[in-house]
Amino acid sequence: QVQLVESGGGSVQSGGSLRLSCAASGYSYSIYSMGWFRQAPGKEREGVAAINSGGLRIYADSVKGRFAISRDNAKNTLSLLMNSLKAEDTAMYYCAAGPVFRLNVPDYTDWGQGTQVTVSS
């Protein structure tokens, strides 16, 4: 059974930084595209960043230059370094895996349980 487990969320002041991590198990992690998504209360889930097995990356315009996604195929881990955080970054953040390298929620088949990020202004 595929499992994705996020960690690293928390509360931080505006301008601060956080690093999210995702541990993957149960399948051949290295062949999948991996992504970070977020969902704020009352809003739809949206893509934040994705990385494919070869290391190519895509970012949502709202986080370009502030967030950095990375993966370690040997350790089956995915990370998201978030800098210059803003109040509007507050959301539940989810790790996901899927066969298509896009920042599109329906393209991802496996999801973690989420980790909360709260940014206070």
Short mmCIF file of C-alpha atoms in Angstrom, two decimals:
data_model
loop_
_atom_site.label_atom_id
_atom_site.label_comp_id
_atom_site.label_asym_id
_atom_site.label_seq_id
_atom_site.Cartn_x
_atom_site.Cartn_y
_atom_site.Cartn_z
CA GLN A 1 0.00 0.00 0.00
CA VAL A 2 1.31 3.45 -0.96
CA GLN A 3 1.99 5.73 1.98
CA LEU A 4 2.98 9.40 2.06
CA VAL A 5 3.61 11.05 5.41
CA GLU A 6 4.21 14.79 5.75
CA SER A 7 5.97 16.58 8.59
CA GLY A 8 7.45 19.96 9.37
CA GLY A 9 4.42 22.20 9.48
CA GLY A 10 3.89 24.76 12.19
CA SER A 11 3.33 28.40 13.01
CA VAL A 12 5.68 31.15 11.91
CA GLN A 13 5.64 34.91 11.57
CA SER A 14 5.46 36.65 8.24
CA GLY A 15 8.87 36.68 6.58
CA GLY A 16 9.94 33.48 8.28
CA SER A 17 10.85 30.06 6.88
CA LEU A 18 9.71 26.47 7.22
CA ARG A 19 10.80 23.18 5.66
CA LEU A 20 8.23 20.51 4.94
CA SER A 21 9.19 16.88 4.46
CA CYS A 22 7.38 13.89 3.00
CA ALA A 23 8.40 10.27 3.49
CA ALA A 24 7.23 7.84 0.81
CA SER A 25 6.93 4.07 1.02
CA GLY A 26 5.19 1.13 -0.60
CA TYR A 27 6.08 1.66 -4.26
CA SER A 28 8.83 2.55 -6.67
CA TYR A 29 9.05 6.16 -5.57
CA SER A 30 11.73 7.20 -8.03
CA ILE A 31 9.55 6.80 -11.13
CA TYR A 32 6.82 9.17 -10.01
CA SER A 33 6.34 12.88 -10.20
CA MET A 34 5.95 14.32 -6.73
CA GLY A 35 4.19 17.49 -5.76
CA TRP A 36 3.19 19.77 -2.93
CA PHE A 37 -0.33 21.12 -2.83
CA ARG A 38 -2.17 23.31 -0.35
CA GLN A 39 -5.70 24.04 0.68
CA ALA A 40 -6.85 27.02 2.70
CA PRO A 41 -10.22 27.05 4.47
CA GLY A 42 -13.04 27.67 2.01
CA LYS A 43 -10.74 27.38 -1.01
CA GLU A 44 -9.95 24.68 -3.53
CA ARG A 45 -6.79 22.65 -3.31
CA GLU A 46 -4.05 24.18 -5.46
CA GLY A 47 -0.67 23.14 -6.73
CA VAL A 48 2.40 24.70 -5.15
CA ALA A 49 5.39 22.89 -6.68
CA ALA A 50 6.21 19.63 -8.44
CA ILE A 51 9.35 17.71 -9.32
CA ASN A 52 9.76 14.77 -11.67
CA SER A 53 12.07 11.80 -11.41
CA GLY A 54 14.76 13.61 -13.39
CA GLY A 55 14.74 16.66 -11.15
CA LEU A 56 12.77 19.08 -13.34
CA ARG A 57 10.70 21.51 -11.28
CA ILE A 58 7.61 23.62 -11.74
CA TYR A 59 6.20 26.21 -9.35
CA ALA A 60 3.00 28.13 -8.94
CA ASP A 61 3.51 31.81 -9.76
CA SER A 62 2.57 32.76 -6.20
CA VAL A 63 5.58 30.95 -4.72
CA LYS A 64 8.26 31.38 -7.39
CA GLY A 65 11.47 32.71 -5.91
CA ARG A 66 10.35 31.91 -2.36
CA PHE A 67 9.80 28.13 -2.28
CA ALA A 68 12.13 25.33 -3.39
CA ILE A 69 11.14 21.70 -3.95
CA SER A 70 13.64 18.86 -3.82
CA ARG A 71 13.65 15.08 -3.66
CA ASP A 72 16.05 12.33 -2.62
CA ASN A 73 15.25 9.18 -4.57
CA ALA A 74 17.66 7.08 -2.52
CA LYS A 75 15.88 8.01 0.71
CA ASN A 76 12.37 8.22 -0.79
CA THR A 77 11.85 11.72 0.57
CA LEU A 78 10.41 14.95 -0.76
CA SER A 79 11.02 18.39 0.71
CA LEU A 80 9.67 21.91 0.37
CA LEU A 81 11.73 24.81 1.68
CA MET A 82 9.50 27.84 2.17
CA ASN A 83 11.12 31.25 2.62
CA SER A 84 9.67 34.75 2.96
CA LEU A 85 6.39 33.30 4.10
CA LYS A 86 3.26 35.42 3.87
CA ALA A 87 -0.07 35.25 5.62
CA GLU A 88 -1.65 34.06 2.37
CA ASP A 89 0.57 30.95 2.48
CA THR A 90 -1.46 29.72 5.45
CA ALA A 91 -3.02 26.38 4.51
CA MET A 92 -2.92 22.64 4.94
CA TYR A 93 -0.05 21.36 2.80
CA TYR A 94 -0.21 17.95 1.13
CA CYS A 95 2.41 15.74 -0.45
CA ALA A 96 1.26 13.80 -3.51
CA ALA A 97 2.55 11.36 -6.12
CA GLY A 98 1.38 10.79 -9.65
CA PRO A 99 2.35 9.61 -13.13
CA VAL A 100 2.10 13.02 -14.84
CA PHE A 101 4.51 15.91 -14.38
CA ARG A 102 2.00 18.72 -13.97
CA LEU A 103 0.83 20.96 -11.17
CA ASN A 104 -2.73 19.76 -11.47
CA VAL A 105 -4.65 18.11 -8.61
CA PRO A 106 -6.47 15.43 -10.72
CA ASP A 107 -3.14 14.15 -12.09
CA TYR A 108 -2.02 12.94 -8.66
CA THR A 109 -3.19 9.56 -7.42
CA ASP A 110 -1.67 9.22 -3.96
CA TRP A 111 -1.90 11.75 -1.14
CA GLY A 112 -0.59 12.26 2.36
CA GLN A 113 -2.70 13.35 5.29
CA GLY A 114 -1.42 16.93 5.26
CA THR A 115 0.51 19.21 7.59
CA GLN A 116 -0.71 22.63 8.72
CA VAL A 117 1.24 25.79 8.00
CA THR A 118 0.12 28.99 9.72
CA VAL A 119 1.75 32.33 8.97
CA SER A 120 0.87 35.26 11.19
CA SER A 121 1.26 38.83 9.99
#
